[in-house]
Coordinates of C-alpha atoms and ligand atoms in Angstrom, one line a residue:
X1 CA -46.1 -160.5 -32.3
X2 CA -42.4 -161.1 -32.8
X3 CA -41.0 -157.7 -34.7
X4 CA -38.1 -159.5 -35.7
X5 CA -39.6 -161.8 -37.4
X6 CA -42.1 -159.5 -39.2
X7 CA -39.4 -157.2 -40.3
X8 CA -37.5 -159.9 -42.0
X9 CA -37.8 -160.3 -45.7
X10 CA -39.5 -163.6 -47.4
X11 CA -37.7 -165.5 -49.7
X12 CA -39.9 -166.6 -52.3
X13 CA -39.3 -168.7 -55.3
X14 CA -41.3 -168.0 -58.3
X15 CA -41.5 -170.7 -61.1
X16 CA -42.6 -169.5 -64.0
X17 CA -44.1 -171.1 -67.1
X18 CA -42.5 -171.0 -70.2
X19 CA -44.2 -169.4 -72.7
X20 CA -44.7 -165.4 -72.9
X21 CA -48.4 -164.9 -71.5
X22 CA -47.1 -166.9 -68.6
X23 CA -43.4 -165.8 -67.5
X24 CA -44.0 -161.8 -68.5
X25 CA -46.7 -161.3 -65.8
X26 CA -45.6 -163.5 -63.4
X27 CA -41.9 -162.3 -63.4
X28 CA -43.1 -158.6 -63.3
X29 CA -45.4 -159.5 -60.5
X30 CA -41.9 -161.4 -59.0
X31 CA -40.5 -158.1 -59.2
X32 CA -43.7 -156.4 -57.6
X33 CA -42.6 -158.4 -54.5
X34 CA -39.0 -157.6 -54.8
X35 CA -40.0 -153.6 -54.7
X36 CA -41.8 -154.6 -51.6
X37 CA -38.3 -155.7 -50.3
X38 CA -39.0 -159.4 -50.3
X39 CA -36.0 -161.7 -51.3
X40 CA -37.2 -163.2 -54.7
X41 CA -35.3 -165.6 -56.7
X42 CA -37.4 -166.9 -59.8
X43 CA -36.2 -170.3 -61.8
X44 CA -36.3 -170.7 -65.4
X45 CA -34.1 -172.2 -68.0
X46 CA -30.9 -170.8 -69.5
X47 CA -32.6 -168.8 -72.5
X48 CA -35.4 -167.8 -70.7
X49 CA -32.8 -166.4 -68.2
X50 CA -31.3 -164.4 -70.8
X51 CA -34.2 -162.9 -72.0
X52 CA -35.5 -162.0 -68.4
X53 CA -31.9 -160.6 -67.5
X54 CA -32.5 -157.7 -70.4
X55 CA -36.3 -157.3 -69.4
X56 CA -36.5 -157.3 -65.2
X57 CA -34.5 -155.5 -63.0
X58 CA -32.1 -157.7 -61.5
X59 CA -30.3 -156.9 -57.6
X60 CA -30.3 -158.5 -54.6
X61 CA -33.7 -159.1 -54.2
X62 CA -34.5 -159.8 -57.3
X63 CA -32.1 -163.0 -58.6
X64 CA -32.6 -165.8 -61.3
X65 CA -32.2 -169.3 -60.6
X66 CA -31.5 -171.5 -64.1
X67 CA -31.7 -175.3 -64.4
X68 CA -30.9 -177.0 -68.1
X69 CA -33.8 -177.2 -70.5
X70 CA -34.0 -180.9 -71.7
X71 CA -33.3 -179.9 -75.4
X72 CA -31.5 -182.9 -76.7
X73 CA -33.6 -185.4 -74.5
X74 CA -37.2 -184.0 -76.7
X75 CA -35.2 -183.4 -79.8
X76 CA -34.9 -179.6 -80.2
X77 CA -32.4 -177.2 -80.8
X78 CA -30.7 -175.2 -78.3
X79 CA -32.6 -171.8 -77.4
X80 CA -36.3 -173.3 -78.3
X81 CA -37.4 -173.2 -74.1
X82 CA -40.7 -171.7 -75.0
X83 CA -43.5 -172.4 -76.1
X84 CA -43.7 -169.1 -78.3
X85 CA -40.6 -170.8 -80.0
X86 CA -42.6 -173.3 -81.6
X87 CA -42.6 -173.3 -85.7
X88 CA -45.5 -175.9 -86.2
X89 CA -47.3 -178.2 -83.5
X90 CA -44.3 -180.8 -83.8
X91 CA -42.2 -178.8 -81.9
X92 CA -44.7 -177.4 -80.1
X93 CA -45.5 -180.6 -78.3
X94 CA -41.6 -181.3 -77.9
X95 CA -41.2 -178.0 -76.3
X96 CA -44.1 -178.9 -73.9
X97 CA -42.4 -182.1 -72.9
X98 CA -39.2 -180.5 -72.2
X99 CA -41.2 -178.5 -69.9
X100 CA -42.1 -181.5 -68.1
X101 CA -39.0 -182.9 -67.6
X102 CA -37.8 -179.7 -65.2
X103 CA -39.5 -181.3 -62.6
X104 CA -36.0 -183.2 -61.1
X105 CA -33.5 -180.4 -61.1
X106 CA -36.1 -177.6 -60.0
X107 CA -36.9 -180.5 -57.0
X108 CA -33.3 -181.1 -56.9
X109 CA -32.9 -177.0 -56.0
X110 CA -35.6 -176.4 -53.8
X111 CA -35.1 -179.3 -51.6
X112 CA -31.7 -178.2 -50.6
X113 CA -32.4 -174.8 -50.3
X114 CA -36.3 -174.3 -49.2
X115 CA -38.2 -170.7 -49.4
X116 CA -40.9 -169.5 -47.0
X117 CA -43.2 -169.9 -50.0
X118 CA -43.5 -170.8 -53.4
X119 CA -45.4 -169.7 -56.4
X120 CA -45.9 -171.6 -59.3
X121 CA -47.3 -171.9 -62.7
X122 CA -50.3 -174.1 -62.7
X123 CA -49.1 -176.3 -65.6
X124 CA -46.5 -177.6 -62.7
X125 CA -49.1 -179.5 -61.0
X126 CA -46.4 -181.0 -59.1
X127 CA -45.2 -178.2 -57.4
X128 CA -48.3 -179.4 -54.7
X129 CA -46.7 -182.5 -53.7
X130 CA -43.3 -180.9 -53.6
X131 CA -44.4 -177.9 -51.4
X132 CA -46.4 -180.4 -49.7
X133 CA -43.8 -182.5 -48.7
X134 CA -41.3 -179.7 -47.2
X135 CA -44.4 -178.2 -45.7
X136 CA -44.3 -174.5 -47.4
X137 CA -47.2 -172.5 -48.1
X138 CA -47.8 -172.8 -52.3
X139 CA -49.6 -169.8 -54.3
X140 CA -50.7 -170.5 -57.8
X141 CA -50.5 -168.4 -61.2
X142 CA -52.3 -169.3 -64.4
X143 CA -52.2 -165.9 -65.7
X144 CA -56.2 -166.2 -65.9
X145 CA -59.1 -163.5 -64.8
X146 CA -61.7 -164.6 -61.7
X147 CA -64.1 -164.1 -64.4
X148 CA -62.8 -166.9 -66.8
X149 CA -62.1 -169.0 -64.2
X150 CA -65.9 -169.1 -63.0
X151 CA -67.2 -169.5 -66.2
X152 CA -65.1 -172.3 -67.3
X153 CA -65.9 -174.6 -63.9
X154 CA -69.5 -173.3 -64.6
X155 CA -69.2 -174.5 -68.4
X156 CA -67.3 -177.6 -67.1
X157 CA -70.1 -178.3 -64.5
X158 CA -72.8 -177.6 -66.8
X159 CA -70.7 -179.8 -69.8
X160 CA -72.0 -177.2 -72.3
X161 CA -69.5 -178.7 -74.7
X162 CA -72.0 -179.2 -77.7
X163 CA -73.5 -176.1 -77.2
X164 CA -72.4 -173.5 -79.9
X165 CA -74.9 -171.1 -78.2
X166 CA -76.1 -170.6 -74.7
X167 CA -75.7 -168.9 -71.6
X168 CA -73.3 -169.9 -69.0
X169 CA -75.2 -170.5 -65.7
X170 CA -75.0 -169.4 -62.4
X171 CA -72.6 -166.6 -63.0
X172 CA -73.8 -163.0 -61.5
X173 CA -74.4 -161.7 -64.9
X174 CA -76.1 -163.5 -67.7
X175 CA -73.7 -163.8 -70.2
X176 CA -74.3 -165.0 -73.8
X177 CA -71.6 -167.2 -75.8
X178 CA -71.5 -167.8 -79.5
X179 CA -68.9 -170.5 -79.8
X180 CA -68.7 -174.0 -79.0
X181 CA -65.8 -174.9 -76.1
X182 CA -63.8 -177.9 -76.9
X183 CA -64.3 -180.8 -74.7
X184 CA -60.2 -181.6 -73.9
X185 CA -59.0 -178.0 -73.4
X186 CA -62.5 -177.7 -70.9
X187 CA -61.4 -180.9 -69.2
X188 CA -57.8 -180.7 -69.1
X189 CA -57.7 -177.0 -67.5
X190 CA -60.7 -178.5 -65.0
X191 CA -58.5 -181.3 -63.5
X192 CA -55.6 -178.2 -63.2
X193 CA -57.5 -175.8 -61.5
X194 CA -58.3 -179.2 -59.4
X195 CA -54.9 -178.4 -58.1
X196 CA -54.6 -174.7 -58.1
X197 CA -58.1 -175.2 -55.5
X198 CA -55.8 -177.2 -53.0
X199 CA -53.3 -174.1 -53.1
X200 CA -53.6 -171.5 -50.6
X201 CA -54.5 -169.0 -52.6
X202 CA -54.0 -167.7 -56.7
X203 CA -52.4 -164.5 -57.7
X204 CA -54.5 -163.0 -60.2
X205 CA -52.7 -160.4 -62.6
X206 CA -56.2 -158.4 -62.4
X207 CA -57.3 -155.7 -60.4
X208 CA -60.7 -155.7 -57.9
X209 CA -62.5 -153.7 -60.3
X210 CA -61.7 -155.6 -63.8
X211 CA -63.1 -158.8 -62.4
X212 CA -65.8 -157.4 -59.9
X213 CA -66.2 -157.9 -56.4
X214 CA -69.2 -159.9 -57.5
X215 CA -66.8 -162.4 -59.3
X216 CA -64.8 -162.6 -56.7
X217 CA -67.4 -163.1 -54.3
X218 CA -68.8 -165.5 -56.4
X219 CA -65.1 -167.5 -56.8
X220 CA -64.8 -167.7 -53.1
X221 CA -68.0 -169.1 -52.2
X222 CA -68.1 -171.4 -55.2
X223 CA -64.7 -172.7 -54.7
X224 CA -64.1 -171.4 -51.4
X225 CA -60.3 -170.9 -52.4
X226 CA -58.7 -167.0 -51.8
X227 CA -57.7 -165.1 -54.7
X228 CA -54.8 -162.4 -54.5
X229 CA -55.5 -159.7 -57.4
X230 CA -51.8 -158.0 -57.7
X231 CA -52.1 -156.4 -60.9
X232 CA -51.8 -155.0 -63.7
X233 CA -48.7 -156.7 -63.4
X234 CA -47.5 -154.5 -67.0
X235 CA -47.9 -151.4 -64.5
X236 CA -44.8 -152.2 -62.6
X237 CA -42.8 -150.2 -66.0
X238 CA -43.6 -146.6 -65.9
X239 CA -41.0 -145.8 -67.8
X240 CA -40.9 -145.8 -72.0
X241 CA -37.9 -147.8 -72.2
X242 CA -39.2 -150.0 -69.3
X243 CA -42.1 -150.8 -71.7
X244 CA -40.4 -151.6 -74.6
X245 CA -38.0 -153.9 -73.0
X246 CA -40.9 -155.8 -71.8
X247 CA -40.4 -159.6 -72.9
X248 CA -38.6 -160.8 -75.6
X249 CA -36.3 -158.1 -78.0
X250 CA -38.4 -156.0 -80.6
X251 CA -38.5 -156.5 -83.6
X252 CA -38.9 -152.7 -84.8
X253 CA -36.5 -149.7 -83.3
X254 CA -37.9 -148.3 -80.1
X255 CA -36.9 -144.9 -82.5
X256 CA -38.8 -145.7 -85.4
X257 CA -41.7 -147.1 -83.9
X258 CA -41.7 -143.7 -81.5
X259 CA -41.2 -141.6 -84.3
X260 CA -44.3 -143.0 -86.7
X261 CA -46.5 -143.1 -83.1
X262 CA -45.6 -139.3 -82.3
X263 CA -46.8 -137.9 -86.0
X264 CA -50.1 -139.2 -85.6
X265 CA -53.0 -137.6 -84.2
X266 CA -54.4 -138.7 -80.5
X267 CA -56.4 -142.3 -80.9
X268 CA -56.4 -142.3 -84.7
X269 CA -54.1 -145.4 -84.6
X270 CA -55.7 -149.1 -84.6
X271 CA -52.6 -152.0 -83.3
X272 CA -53.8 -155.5 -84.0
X273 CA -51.4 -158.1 -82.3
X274 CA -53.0 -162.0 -81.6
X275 CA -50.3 -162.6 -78.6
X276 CA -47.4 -164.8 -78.8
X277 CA -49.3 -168.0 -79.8
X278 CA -51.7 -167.7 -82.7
X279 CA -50.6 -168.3 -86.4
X280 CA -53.0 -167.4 -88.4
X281 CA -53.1 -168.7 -92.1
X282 CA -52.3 -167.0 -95.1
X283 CA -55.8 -166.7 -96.6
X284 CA -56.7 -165.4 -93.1
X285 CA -54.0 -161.8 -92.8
X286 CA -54.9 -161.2 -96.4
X287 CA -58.6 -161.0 -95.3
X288 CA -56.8 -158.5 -92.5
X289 CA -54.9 -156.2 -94.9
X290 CA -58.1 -156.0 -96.6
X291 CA -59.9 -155.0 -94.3
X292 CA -58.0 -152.7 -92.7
X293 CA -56.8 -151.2 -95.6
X294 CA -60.6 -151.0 -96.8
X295 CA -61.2 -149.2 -93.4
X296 CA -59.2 -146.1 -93.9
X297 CA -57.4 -146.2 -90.7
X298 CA -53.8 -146.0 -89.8
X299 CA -52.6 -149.1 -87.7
X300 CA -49.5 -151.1 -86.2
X301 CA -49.9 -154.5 -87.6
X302 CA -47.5 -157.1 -86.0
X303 CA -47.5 -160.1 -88.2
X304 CA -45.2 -163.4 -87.5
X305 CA -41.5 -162.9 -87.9
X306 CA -41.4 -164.6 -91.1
X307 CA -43.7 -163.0 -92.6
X308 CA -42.0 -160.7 -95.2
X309 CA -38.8 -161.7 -94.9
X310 CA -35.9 -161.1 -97.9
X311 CA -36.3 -164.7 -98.7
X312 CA -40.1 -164.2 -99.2
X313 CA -40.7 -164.5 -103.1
X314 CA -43.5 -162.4 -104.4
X315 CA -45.8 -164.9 -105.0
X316 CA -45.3 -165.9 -101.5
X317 CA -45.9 -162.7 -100.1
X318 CA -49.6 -162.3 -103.1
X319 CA -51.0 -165.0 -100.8
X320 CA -51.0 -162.7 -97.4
X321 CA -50.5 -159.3 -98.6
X322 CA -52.5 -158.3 -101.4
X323 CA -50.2 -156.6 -104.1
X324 CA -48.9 -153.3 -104.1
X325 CA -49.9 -153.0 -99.8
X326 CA -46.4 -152.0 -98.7
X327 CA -46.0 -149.3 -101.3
X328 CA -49.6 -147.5 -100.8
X329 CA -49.7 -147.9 -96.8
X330 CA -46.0 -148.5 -94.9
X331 CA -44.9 -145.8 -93.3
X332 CA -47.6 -143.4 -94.4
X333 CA -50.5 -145.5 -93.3
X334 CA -49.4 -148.3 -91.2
X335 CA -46.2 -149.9 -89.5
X336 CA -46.2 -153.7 -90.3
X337 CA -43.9 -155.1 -87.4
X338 CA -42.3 -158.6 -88.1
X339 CA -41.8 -160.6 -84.6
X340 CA -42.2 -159.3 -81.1
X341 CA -43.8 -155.8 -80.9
X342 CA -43.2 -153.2 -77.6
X343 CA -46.6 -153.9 -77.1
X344 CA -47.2 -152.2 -73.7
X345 CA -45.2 -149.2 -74.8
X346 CA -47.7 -149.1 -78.0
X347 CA -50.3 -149.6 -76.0
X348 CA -49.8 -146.7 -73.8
X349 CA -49.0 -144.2 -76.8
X350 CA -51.3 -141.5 -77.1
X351 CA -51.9 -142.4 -80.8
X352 CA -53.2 -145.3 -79.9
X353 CA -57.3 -145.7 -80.3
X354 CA -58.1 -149.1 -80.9
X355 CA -56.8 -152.8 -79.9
X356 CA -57.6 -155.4 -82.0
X357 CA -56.8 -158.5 -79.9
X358 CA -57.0 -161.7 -79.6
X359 CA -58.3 -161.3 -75.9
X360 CA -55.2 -163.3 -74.3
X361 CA -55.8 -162.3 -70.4
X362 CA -52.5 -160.2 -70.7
X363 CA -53.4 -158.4 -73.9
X364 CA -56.6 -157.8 -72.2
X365 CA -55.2 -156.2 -69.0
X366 CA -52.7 -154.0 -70.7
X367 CA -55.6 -152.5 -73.0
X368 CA -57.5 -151.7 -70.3
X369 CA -54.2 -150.2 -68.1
X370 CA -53.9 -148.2 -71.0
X371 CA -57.4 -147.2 -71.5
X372 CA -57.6 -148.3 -75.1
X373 CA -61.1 -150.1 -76.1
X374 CA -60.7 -153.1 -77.9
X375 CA -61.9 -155.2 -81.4
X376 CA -62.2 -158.6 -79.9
X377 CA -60.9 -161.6 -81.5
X378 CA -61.0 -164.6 -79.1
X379 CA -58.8 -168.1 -81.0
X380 CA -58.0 -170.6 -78.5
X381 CA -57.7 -171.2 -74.3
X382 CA -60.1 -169.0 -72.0
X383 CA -60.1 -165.8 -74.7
X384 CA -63.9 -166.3 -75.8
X385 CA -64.2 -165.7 -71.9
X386 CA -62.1 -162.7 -71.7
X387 CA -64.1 -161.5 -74.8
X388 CA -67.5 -161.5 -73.2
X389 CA -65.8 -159.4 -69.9
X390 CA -64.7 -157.3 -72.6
X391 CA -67.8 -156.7 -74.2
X392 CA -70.8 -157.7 -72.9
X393 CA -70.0 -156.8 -68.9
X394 CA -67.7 -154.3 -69.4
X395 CA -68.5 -152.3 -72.4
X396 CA -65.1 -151.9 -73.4
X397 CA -64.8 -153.4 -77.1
X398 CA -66.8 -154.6 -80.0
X399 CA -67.0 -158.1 -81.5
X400 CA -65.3 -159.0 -85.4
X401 CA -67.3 -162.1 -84.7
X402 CA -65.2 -164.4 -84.3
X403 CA -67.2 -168.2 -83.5
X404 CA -65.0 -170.9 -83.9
X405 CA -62.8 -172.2 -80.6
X406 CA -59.4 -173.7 -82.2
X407 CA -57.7 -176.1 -79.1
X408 CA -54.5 -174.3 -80.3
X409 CA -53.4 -171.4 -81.7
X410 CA -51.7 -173.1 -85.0
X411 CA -53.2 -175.1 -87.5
X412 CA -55.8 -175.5 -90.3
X413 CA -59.3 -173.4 -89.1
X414 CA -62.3 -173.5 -90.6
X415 CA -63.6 -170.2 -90.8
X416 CA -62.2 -167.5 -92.2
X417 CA -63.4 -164.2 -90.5
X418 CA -64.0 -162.4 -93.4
X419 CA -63.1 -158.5 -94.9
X420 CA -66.5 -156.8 -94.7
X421 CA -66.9 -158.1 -90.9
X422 CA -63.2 -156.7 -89.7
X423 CA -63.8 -153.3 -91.7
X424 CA -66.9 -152.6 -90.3
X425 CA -65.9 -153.3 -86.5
X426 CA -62.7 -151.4 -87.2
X427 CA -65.3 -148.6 -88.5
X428 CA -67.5 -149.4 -85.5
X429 CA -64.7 -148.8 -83.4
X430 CA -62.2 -146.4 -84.9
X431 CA -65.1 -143.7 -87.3
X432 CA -66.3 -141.9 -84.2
X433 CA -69.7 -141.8 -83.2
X434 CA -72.1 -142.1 -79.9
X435 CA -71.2 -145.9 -79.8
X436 CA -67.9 -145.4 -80.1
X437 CA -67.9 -142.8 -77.8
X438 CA -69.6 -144.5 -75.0
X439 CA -67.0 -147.7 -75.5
X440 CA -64.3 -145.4 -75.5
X441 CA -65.0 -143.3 -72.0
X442 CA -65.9 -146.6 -70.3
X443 CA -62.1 -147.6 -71.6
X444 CA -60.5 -144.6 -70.1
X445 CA -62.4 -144.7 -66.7
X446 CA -61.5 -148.6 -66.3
X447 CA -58.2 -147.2 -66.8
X448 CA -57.8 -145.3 -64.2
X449 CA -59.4 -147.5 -62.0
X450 CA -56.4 -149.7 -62.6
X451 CA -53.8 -147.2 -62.3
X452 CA -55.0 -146.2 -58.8
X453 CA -55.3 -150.0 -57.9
X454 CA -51.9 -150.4 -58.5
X455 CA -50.4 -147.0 -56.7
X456 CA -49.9 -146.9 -53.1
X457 CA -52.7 -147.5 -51.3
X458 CA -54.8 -148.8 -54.4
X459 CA -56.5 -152.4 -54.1
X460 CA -54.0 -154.0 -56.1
X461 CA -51.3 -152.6 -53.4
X462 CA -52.9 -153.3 -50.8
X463 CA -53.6 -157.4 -51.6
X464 CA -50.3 -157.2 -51.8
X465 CA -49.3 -156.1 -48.4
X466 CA -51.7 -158.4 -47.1
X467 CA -50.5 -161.3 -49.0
X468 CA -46.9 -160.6 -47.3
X469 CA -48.5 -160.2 -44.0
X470 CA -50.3 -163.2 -44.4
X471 CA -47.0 -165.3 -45.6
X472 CA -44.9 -164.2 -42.7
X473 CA -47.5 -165.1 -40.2
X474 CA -47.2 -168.5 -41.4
X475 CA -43.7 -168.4 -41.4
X476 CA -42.9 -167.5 -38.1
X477 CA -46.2 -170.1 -36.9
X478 CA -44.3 -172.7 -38.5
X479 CA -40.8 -171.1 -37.1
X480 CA -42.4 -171.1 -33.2
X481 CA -43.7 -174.7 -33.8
X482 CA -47.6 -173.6 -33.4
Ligands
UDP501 N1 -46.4 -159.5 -76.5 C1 -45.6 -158.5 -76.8 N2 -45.3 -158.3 -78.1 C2 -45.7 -159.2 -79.1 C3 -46.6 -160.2 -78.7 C4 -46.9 -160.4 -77.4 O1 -45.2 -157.7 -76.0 O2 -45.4 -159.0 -80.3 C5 -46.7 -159.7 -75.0 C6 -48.0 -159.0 -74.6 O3 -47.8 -157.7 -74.2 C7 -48.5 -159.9 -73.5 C8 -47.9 -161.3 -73.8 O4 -46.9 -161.1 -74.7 O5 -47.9 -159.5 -72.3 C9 -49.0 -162.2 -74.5 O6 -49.9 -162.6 -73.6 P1 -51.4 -162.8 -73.9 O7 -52.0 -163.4 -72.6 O8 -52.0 -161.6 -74.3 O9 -51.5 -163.8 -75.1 P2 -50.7 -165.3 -75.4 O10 -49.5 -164.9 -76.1 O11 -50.5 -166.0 -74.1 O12 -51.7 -165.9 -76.3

């Protein structure tokens, strides 16, 4: 073995995807392998850049790359680079197709100056070709769970896209679904993870024990492609203020929201957040404030930044809130945060008893870090997966009941999850009781199983050092010419 080579760092290139659930983990993963003294350098666009340089620590290892964002090509303003951006599906889409047109200058970059390996977003399909062309090893990220990913190939393989009820086959355990999976979404993400299988491996921002070693048995054989769990990636900030500078600025003081969080008693606090994506309609939050307010329970409520602002007339505001809400429950029942919350420093606040979530994998993960059980919620992508980990093979969360599969998170949805159904799993959840109980311990020993993982000498540690072992063999193979 040649020591010189082994001791030498990697330089990696990390390309993240530009929306939150995407560039948070994989950029706090980037900086998992910078702490390992690795020589990292991740490329995003100039606003993503600035967000990143408040939110990662930055140093020699640990450097930013930035190419131009298309913005007057797709017809955007400046500072709309991701996805989370979006105001309606218009510029959703045009925020999508700027994304594609990074392919050129990010080329352009890593043609003249080529890593040892590079890891890349999964909605870059054309990192492959690139990587495959200058010969370097490629790793994939789609910010998924092993779990999700087997039961969408077996849901894809099965074409269970009628189905509104049935069992997905072939998976260890015999899990039940309620909702019906849109055909596009099931066959667009098919045809990507297509690509991600000719990678040599995926980073997974899971631990062993979240997934299952029977799931990733079961990945492996099915696919027979190796997947690196690295995470909780959100575990990287031990810190308060490393939490709360977590992703984009915060809407609320990191005082105020502190101060609220410390006066309340241990796990009497319920935070509902739907991620970075889902817009729910009007008719749908006022069914929320109902309900929680109808429940009794004090909760965090993050709601979209527009949402109460000055301008908002009253009659506006009747349509969402129902009237008088602010005066009987802000700041003595509830915080109602407008925009981006600190959600992993919430998360990990003592107060804190209850997630309801929209069961985004990252959400997900960072509930169970923190050992909080969750109210599941599943909208859009892979989340009616991530729901039935959640509940039905992990005991870890109830159900509001939530059945219908939007293929985005905005626009018109059919169903509106009614009052009576999200008081009664916030009393399920949040009243006490044996149930409540059970869900609750299962949550707090899954959390320490994924705070060991992630310490020295936990799983989660370990795939990493085998990961970098595993990179620099191939570098110095390729390097000796064998
Ligand atoms: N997030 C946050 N504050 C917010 C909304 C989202 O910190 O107000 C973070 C959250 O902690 C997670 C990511 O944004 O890391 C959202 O990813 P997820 O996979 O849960 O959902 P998505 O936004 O992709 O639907």
């Amino acid at each position: 073995m040649n020591m010189e080579h082994e001791e030498k760092a990697l330089k990696i290139y990390f390309i993240p995807y530009l929306a939150p659930g995407h560039m948070i983990p994989l950029c706090d993963i980037a900086t998992l392998f910078a702490s390992r003294h690795q020589n990292v350098t991740i490329i995003t666009t100039p606003f993503n850049a600035q967000i990143l340089s408040k939110s990662i620590p930055l140093n020699q290892n640990l450097r930013l790359h930035t190419v131009p964002f298309p913005s007057q090509e797709v017809g955007l303003p400046d500072g709309m680079e991701s996805l989370s951006a979006a105001t309606n599906p218009d510029n959703l889409v045009k925020i999508y197709q700027g994304t594609t047109l990074l392919r050129p200058p990010i080329e352009h970059f890593i043609e003249q100056n080529p890593p040892d390996c590079i890891v890349a977003d999964f909605l870059f399909p054309w990192v492959d070709e690139l990587a495959n062309k200058l010969q370097i090893p490629r790793l994939s990220f789609n910010g998924f769970s092993i779990f999700a990913i087997c039961a969408m190939e077996s849901v894809k393989a099965n074409s269970l896209y009628e189905s509104s009820s049935y069992v997905i086959p072939d998976l260890p355990h015999s899990i039940a679904m309620n909702a019906t999976p849109p055909k596009q979404m099931t066959e667009l993400l098919g045809e990507l993870l297509e690509t991600v299988f000719k990678s040599k491996g995926i980073i997974i921002n899971n631990f062993n024990e979240l997934d299952g070693e029977e799931y990733i048995d079961h990945y492996e054989k099915t696919t027979g492609h190796k997947a690196w769990h690295l995470g909780p990636a959100s575990l990287i900030r031990r810190t308060i203020q490393q939490k709360a500078e977590r992703g984009e600025k915060s809407a609320v003081s990191l005082h105020k929201c502190l101060s609220w969080l410390n006066s309340k008693p241990d796990k009497s606090v319920l935070y509902i957040c739907f991620g970075s994506l889902c817009h729910f309609q009007d008719k749908q939050l006022y069914e929320i404030s109902c309900g929680i307010e109808n429940s009794g329970h004090e909760f965090v409520w993050v709601v979209p930044e527009k949402k109460g602002k000055e301008n908002e007339t009253d009659e506006d505001k009747e349509k969402w809130l129902p009237k008088g809400f602010e005066e009987r429950n802000i700041g003595k029942k509830g915080l109602i945060v407008r925009g981006w919350a600190p959600q992993v420093m919430i998360l990990s606040h003592s107060a804190v008893g209850g997630f309801m979530t929209h069961c985004g994998w990252n959400s997900t993960v960072e509930a169970v870090s923190a050992g909080v059980p969750m109210i599941t919620w599943p909208v859009h992508g892979e989340q009616f997966y991530n729901e039935k980990l959640i509940t039905q093979v992990r005991g870890i969360g109830v159900e509001v009941g939530a059945a219908e599969w939007s293929t985005m998170g905005f626009g018109e949805r059919e169903e509106v999850v009614g009052r009576e159904c999200i008081e009664k799993a916030v009393r399920r959840m949040m009243d006490g009781g044996d149930e409540a109980e059970e869900i609750r311990r299962c949550a707090q020993e899954l959390g320490d199983k994924a705070n060991l993982a992630a310490q020295e000498g936990g799983s989660s540690y370990k795939n990493l050092t085998a990961l970098i072992d595993d990179l620099k063999r191939s570098r110095d193979r390729k390097a000796s010419g064998s």
